[in-house]
mmCIF file of C-alpha atoms and ligand atoms in Angstrom:
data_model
loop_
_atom_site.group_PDB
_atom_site.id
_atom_site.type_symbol
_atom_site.label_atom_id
_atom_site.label_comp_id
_atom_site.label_asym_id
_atom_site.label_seq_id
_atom_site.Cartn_x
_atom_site.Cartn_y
_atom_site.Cartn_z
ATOM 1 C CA UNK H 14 123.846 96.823 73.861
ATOM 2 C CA UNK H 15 119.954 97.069 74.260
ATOM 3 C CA UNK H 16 118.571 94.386 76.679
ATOM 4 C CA UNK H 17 114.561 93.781 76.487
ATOM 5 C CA UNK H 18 112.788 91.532 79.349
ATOM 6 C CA UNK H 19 110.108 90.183 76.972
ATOM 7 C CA UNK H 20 108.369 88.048 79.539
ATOM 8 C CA UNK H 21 109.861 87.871 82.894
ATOM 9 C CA UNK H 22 107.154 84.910 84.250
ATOM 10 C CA UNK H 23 108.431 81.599 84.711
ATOM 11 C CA UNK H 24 106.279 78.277 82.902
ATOM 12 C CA UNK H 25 102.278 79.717 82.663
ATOM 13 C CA UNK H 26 102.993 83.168 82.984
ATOM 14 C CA UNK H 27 101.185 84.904 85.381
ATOM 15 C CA UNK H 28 97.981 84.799 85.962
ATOM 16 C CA UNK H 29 98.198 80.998 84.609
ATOM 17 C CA UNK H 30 95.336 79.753 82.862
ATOM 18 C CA UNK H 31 94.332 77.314 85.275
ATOM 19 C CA UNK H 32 95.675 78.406 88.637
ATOM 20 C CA UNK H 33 93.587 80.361 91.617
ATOM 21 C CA UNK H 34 96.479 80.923 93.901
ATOM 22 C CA UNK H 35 95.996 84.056 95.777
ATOM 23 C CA UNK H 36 98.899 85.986 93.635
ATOM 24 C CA UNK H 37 96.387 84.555 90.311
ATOM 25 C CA UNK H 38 93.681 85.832 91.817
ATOM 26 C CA UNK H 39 94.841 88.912 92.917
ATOM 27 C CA UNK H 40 96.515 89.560 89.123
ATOM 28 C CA UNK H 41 93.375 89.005 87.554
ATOM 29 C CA UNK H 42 91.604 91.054 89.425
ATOM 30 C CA UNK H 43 93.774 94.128 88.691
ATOM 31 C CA UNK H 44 94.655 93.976 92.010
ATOM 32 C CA UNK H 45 97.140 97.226 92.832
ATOM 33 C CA UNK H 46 100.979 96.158 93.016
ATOM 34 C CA UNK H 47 100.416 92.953 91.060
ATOM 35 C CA UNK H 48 101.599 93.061 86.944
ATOM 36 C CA UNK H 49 100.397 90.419 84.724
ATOM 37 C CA UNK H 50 103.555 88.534 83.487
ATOM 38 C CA UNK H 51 104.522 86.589 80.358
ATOM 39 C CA UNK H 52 106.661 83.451 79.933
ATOM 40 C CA UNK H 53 110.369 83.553 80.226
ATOM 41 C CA UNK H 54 112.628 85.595 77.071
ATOM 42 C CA UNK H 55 114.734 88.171 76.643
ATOM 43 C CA UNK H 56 115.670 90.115 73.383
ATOM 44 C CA UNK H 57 119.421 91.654 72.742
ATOM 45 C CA UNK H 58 120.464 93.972 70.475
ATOM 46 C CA UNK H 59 123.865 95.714 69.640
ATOM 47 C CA UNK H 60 122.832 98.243 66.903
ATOM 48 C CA UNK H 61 119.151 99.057 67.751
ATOM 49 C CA UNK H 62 118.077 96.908 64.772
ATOM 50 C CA UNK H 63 118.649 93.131 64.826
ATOM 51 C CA UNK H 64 117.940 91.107 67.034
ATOM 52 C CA UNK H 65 118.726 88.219 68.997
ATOM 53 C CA UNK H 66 115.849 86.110 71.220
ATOM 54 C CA UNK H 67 117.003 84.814 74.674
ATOM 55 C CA UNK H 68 114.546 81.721 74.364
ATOM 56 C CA UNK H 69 111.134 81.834 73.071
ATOM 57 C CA UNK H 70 107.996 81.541 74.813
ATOM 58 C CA UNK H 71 104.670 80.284 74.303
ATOM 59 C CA UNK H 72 103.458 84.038 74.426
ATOM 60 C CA UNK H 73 106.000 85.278 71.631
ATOM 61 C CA UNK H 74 102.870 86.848 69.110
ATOM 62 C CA UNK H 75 102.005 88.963 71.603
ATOM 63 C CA UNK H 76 105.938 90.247 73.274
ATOM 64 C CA UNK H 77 106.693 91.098 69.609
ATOM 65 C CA UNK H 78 103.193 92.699 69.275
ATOM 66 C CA UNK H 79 104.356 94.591 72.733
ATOM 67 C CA UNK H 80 107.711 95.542 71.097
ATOM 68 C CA UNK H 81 107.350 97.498 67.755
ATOM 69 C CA UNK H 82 111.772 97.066 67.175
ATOM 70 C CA UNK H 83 110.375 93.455 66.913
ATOM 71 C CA UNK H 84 108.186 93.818 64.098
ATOM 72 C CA UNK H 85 109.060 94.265 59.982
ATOM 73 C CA UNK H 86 109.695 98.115 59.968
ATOM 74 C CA UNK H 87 107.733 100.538 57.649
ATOM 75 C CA UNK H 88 110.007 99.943 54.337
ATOM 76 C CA UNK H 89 111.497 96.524 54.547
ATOM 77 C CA UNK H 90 110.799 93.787 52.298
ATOM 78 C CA UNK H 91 106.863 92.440 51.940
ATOM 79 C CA UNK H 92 108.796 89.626 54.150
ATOM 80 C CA UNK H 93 111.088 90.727 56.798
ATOM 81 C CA UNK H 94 112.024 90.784 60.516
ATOM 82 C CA UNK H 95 114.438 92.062 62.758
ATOM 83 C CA UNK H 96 114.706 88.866 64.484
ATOM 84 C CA UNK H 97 117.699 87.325 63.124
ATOM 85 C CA UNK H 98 118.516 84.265 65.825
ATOM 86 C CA UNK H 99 117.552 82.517 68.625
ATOM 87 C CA UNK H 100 119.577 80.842 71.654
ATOM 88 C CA UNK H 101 118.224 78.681 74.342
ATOM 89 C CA UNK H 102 118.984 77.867 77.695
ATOM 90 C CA UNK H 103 117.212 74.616 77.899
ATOM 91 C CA UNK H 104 114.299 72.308 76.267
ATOM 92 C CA UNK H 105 111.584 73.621 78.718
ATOM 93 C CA UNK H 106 108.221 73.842 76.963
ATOM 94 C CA UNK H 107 108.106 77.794 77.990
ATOM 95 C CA UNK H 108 111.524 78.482 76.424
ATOM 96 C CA UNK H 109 111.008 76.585 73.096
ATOM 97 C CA UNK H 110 107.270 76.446 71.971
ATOM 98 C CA UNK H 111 107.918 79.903 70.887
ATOM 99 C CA UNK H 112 109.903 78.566 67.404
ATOM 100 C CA UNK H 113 106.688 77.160 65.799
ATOM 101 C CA UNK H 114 105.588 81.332 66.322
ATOM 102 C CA UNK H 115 108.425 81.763 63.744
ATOM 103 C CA UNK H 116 107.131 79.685 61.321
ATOM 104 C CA UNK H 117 106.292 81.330 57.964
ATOM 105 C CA UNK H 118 109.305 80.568 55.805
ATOM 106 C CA UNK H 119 111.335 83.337 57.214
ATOM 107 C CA UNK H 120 115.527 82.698 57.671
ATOM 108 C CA UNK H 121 117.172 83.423 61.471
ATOM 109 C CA UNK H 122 119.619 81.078 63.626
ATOM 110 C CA UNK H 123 118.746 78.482 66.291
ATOM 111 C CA UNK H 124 121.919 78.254 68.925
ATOM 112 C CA UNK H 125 121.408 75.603 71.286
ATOM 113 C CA UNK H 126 123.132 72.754 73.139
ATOM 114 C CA UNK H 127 123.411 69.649 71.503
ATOM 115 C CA UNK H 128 120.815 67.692 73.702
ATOM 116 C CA UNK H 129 118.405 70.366 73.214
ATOM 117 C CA UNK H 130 119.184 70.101 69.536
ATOM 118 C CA UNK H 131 118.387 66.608 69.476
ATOM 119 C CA UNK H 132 115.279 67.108 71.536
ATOM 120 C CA UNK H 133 113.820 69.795 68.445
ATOM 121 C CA UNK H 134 114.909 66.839 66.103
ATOM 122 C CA UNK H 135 113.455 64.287 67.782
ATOM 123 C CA UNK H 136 109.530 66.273 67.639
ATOM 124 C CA UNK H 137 108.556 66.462 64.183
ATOM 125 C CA UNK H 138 106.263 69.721 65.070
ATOM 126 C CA UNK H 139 109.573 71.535 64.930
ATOM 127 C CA UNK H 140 110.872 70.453 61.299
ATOM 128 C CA UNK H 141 108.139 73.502 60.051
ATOM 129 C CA UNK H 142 111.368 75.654 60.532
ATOM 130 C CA UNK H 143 112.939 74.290 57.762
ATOM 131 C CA UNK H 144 116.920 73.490 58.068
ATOM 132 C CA UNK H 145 117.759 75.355 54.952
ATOM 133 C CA UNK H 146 116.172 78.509 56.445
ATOM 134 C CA UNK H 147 116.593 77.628 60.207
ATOM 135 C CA UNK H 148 119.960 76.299 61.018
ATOM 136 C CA UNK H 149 120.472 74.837 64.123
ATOM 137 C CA UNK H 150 123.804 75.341 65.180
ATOM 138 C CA UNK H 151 125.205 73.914 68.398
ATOM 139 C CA UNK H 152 126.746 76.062 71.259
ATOM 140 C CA UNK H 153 130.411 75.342 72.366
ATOM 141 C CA UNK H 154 130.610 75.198 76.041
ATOM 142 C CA UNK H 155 133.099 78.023 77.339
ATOM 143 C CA UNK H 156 134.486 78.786 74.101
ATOM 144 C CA UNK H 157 132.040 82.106 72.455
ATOM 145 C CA UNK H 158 130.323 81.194 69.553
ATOM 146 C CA UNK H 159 129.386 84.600 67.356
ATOM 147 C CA UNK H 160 126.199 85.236 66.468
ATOM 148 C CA UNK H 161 124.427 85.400 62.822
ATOM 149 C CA UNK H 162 121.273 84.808 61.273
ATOM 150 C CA UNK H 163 119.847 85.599 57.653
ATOM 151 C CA UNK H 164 123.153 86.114 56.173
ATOM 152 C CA UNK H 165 123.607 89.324 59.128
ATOM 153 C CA UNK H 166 126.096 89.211 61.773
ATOM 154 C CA UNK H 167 124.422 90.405 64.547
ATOM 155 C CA UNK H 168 127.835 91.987 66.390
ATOM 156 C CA UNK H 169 127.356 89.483 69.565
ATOM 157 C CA UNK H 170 128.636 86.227 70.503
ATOM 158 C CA UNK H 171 127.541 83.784 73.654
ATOM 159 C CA UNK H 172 129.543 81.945 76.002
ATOM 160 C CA UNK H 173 127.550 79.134 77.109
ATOM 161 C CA UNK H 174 128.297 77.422 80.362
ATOM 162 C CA UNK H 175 126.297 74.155 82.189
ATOM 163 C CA UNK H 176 124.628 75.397 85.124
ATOM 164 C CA UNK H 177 123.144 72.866 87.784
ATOM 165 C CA UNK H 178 119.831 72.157 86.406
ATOM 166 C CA UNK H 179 117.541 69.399 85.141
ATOM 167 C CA UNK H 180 116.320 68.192 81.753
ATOM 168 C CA UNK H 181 112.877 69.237 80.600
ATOM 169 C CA UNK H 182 110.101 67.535 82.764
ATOM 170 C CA UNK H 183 108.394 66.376 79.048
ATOM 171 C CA UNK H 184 112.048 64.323 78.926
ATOM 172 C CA UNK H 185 112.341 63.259 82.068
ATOM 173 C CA UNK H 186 113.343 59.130 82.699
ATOM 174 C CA UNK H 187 111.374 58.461 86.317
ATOM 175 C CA UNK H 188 113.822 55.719 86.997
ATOM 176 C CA UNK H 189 117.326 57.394 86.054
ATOM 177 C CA UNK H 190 119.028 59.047 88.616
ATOM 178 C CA UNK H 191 118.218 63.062 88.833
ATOM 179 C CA UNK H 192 115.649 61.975 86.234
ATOM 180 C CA UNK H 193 118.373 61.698 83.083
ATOM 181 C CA UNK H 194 119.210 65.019 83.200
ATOM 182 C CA UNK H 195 123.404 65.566 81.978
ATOM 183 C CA UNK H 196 125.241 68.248 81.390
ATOM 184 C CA UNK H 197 124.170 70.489 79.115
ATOM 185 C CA UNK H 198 120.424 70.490 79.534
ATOM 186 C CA UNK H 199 120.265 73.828 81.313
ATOM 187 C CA UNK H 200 122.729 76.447 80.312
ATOM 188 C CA UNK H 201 123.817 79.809 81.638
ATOM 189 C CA UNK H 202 124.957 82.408 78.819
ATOM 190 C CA UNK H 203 127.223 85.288 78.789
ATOM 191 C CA UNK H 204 125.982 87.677 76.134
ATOM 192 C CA UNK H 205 129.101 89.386 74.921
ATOM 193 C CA UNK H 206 129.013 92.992 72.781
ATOM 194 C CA UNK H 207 131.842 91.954 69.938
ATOM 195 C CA UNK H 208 132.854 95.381 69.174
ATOM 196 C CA UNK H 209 132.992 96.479 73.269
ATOM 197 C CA UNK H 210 133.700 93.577 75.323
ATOM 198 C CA UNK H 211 130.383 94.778 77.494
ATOM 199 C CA UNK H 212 128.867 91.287 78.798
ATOM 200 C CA UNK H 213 125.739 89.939 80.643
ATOM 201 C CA UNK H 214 124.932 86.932 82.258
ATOM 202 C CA UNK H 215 120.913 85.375 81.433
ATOM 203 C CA UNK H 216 120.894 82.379 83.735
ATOM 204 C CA UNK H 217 116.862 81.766 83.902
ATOM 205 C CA UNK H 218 116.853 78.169 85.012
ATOM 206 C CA UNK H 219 119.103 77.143 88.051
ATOM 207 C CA UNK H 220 119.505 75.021 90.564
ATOM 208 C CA UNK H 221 122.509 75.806 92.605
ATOM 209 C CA UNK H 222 125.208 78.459 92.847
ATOM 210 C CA UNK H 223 127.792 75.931 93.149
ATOM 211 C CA UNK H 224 131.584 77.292 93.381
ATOM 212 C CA UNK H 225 132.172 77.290 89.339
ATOM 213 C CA UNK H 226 128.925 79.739 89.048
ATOM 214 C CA UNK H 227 129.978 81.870 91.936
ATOM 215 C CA UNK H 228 133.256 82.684 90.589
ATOM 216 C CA UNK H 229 132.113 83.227 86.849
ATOM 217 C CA UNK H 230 129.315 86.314 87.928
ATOM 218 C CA UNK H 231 131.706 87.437 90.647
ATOM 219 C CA UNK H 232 132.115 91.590 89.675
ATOM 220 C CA UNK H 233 129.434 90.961 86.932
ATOM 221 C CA UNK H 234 127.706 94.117 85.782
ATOM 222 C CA UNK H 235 124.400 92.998 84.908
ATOM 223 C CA UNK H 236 122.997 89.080 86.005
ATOM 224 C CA UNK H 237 119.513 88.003 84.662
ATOM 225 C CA UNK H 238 118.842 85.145 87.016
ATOM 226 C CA UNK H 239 116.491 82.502 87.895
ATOM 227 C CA UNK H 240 113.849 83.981 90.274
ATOM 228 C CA UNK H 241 110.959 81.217 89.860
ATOM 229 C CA UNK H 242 110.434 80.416 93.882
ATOM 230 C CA UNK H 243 110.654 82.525 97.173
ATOM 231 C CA UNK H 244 110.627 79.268 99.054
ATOM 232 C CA UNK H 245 111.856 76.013 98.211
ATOM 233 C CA UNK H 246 108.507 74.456 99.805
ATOM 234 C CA UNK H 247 105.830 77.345 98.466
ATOM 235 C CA UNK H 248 104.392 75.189 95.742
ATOM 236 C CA UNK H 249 103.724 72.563 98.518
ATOM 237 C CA UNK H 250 102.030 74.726 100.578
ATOM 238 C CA UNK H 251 100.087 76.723 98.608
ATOM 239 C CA UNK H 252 98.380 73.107 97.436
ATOM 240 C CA UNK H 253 99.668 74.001 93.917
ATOM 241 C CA UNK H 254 102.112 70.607 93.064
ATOM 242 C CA UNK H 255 103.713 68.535 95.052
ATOM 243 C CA UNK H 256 107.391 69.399 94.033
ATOM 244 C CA UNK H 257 109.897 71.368 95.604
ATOM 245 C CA UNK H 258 111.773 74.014 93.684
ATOM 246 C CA UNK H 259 114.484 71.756 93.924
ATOM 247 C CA UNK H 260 112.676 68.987 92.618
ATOM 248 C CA UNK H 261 111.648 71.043 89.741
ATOM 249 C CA UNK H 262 115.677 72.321 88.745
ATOM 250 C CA UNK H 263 115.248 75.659 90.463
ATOM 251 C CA UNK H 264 116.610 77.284 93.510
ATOM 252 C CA UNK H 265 114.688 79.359 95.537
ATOM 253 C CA UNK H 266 115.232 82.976 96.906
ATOM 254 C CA UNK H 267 115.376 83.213 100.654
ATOM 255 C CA UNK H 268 117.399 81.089 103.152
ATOM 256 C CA UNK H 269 120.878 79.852 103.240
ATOM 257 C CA UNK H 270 121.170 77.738 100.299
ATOM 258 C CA UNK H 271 119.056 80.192 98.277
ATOM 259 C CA UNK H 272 119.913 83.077 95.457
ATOM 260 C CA UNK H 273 119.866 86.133 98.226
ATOM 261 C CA UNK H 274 122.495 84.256 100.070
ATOM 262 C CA UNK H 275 124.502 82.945 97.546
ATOM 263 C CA UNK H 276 124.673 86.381 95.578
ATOM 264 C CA UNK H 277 125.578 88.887 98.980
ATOM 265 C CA UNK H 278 129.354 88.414 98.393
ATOM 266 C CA UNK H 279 129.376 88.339 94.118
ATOM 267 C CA UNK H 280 129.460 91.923 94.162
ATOM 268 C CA UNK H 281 127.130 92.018 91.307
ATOM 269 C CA UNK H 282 126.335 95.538 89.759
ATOM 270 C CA UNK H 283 123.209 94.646 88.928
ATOM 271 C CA UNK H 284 120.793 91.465 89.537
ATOM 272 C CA UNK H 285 117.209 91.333 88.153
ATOM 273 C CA UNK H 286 114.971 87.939 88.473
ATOM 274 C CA UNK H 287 113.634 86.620 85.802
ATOM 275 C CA UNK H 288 111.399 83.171 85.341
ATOM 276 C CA UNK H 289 109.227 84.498 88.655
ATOM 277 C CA UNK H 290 106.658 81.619 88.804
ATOM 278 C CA UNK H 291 103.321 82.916 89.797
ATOM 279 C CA UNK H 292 103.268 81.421 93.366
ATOM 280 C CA UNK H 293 106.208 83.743 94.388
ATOM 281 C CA UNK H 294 104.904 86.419 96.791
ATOM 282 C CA UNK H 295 107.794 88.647 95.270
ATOM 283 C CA UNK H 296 104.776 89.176 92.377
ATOM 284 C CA UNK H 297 102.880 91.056 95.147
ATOM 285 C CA UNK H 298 104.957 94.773 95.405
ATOM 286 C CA UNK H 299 103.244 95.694 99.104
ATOM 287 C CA UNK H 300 104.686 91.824 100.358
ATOM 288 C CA UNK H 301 107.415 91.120 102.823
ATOM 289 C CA UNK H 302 109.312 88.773 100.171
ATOM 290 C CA UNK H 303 109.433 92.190 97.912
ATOM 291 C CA UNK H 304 110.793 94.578 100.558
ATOM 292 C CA UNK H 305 113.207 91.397 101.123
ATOM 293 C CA UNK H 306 114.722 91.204 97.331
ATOM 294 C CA UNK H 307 114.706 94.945 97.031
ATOM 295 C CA UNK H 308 116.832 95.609 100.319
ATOM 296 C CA UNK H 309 119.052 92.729 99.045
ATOM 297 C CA UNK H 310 120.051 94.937 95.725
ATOM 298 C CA UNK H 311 117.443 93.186 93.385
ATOM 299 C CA UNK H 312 115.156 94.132 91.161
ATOM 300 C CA UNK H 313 112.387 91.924 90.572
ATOM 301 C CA UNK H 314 111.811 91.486 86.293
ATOM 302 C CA UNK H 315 108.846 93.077 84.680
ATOM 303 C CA UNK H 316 107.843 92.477 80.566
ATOM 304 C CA UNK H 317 109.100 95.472 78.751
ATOM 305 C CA UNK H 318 112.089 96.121 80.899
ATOM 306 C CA UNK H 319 114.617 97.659 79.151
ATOM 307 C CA UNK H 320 118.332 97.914 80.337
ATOM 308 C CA UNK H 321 121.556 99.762 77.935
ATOM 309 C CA UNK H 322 124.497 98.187 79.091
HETATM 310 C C1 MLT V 11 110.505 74.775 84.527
HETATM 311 O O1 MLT V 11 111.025 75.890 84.468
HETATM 312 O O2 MLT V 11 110.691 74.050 85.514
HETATM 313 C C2 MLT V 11 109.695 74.298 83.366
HETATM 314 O O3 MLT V 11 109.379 75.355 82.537
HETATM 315 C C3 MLT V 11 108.508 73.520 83.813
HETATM 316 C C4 MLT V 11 107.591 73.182 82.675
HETATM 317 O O4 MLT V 11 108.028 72.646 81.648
HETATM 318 O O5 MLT V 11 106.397 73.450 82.791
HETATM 319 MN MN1 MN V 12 110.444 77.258 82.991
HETATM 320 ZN ZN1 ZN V 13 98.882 81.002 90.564
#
């Protein structure tokens, strides 16, 4: 199985278009030890030729410019592309404003859970993928669901799971407690290799590592997680918003309740953040919080990224 980071930044990407933090700055200056990021997606592939999107980002034209197995290969079709489906982990604007780059009458999957289903229905921007062409098929919590798209079965199936989370902030009720959100609106997926049995876990939004979560990436050999804050008060203190990470559906990094902690006894083989929002000082390679990750058995995401499992 082929595993592509196609943008490892969380919502904005990094730099962001309208944020001067110091990590912005630094990024845009070409500052050494800081690498421009794009919003959150992976890409999976079991035979090298289709392929299957982990969410798609606002900044999908230019990953699949950045990744020629993406693109219609020298003698297909005057029509054609390797990307046969895609499965999201949520409704978040930066993992499903990507679809309307797949517009142009071309067939491939949609996998989703119901409520994000009936968020795409509800916002008639989305109905350019048209039904016949785009199905959107709804995931089965726990129970894998196998993966096709354009008539090609893509030798993978996904075993979604609810993960502590929130519902998108565009669809969140101010008055309802935890702002509406149910189960369902943020996911975890285990991305299993039919003909092997070879799994990974993508878990990009997350807001706890409650007992259930703990015990499911226990001995895991490969965990994409949720890496959007160092600290559950940076975005505070950097003047940026006033929301915590846990506010916002995300856990942070450091300190007892955060990812560092609650990974130490998973035995994970290997653990790679993902969704880094730009205020986390792991984006700065010569910081503390980098030193920190990396002693802790982490590798901190980058766009391109390419792991065989
Ligand atoms: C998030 O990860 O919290 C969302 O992407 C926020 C957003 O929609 O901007
Ligand atoms: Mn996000
Ligand atoms: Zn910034």
């Amino acid at each position: 199985m082929r595993i592509r980071i196609l943008g490892s930044g969380a919502g904005g990407g990094f730099p962001q278009w309208n944020c001067n933090c110091a990590n912005c700055r630094a990024v845009r200056a070409g500052a050494p030890g800081f690498l421009p990021r794009t919003q959150s997606s992976l890409a999976v592939s079991a035979n090298g030729e289709d392929w299957l999107l982990l969410n798609a980002s606002p900044d999908l034209r230019e990953q699949i410019a950045a990744a020629p197995e993406l693109s219609p290969r020298r003698d297909d079709p005057v029509r054609a592309s390797p990307i046969k489906a895609v499965a999201l982990t949520n409704g978040d604007v930066d993992h499903v404003a990507g679809l309307l780059n797949l517009r142009e009458a071309q067939p491939f999957n949609i996998y989703a859970a119901r409520r994000v289903i009936d968020a795409l229905a509800a916002n008639p921007i989305f109905s350019i993928l048209q039904p016949q062409l785009v199905p959107r098929i709804e995931l089965a919590m726990e129970t894998p669901t196998s993966v096709s798209g354009a008539s090609v079965d893509l030798g993978l199936s996904l075993r979604a799971f609810p993960v502590p989370g929130k519902i998108a902030l565009y669809l969140e009720d101010r008055n309802a407690p935890n702002f509406g959100t149910s189960a369902g609106d943020t996911l975890g997926l285990e991305v299993i290799e039919t003909a092997t049995g070879a799994s990974f876990f993508y878990v990009p939004g997350c807001a706890q590592v409650d007992a259930p979560l703990a015990a499911r990436l226990r001995h895991a050999a490969l965990v994409f997680f949720d890496g959007t804050l160092f600290e559950e008060e940076e975005m505070i203190r950097q003047g940026l918003m006033g929301k915590t990470g846990s506010r916002m559906g995300h856990i942070n990094m450091s300190g007892e309740d955060g990812s560092l902690a609650a990974f130490t006894p998973l035995d994970v083989k290997r653990k790679i953040y993902v969704h880094i929002n730009n205020s986390n000082p792991v984006l700065d390679e010569h910081s503390n919080a980098y030193a920190t990750v990396q002693a802790a058995g982490w590798e901190v995401g980058e766009d391109g990224m390419e792991v065989i499992l």
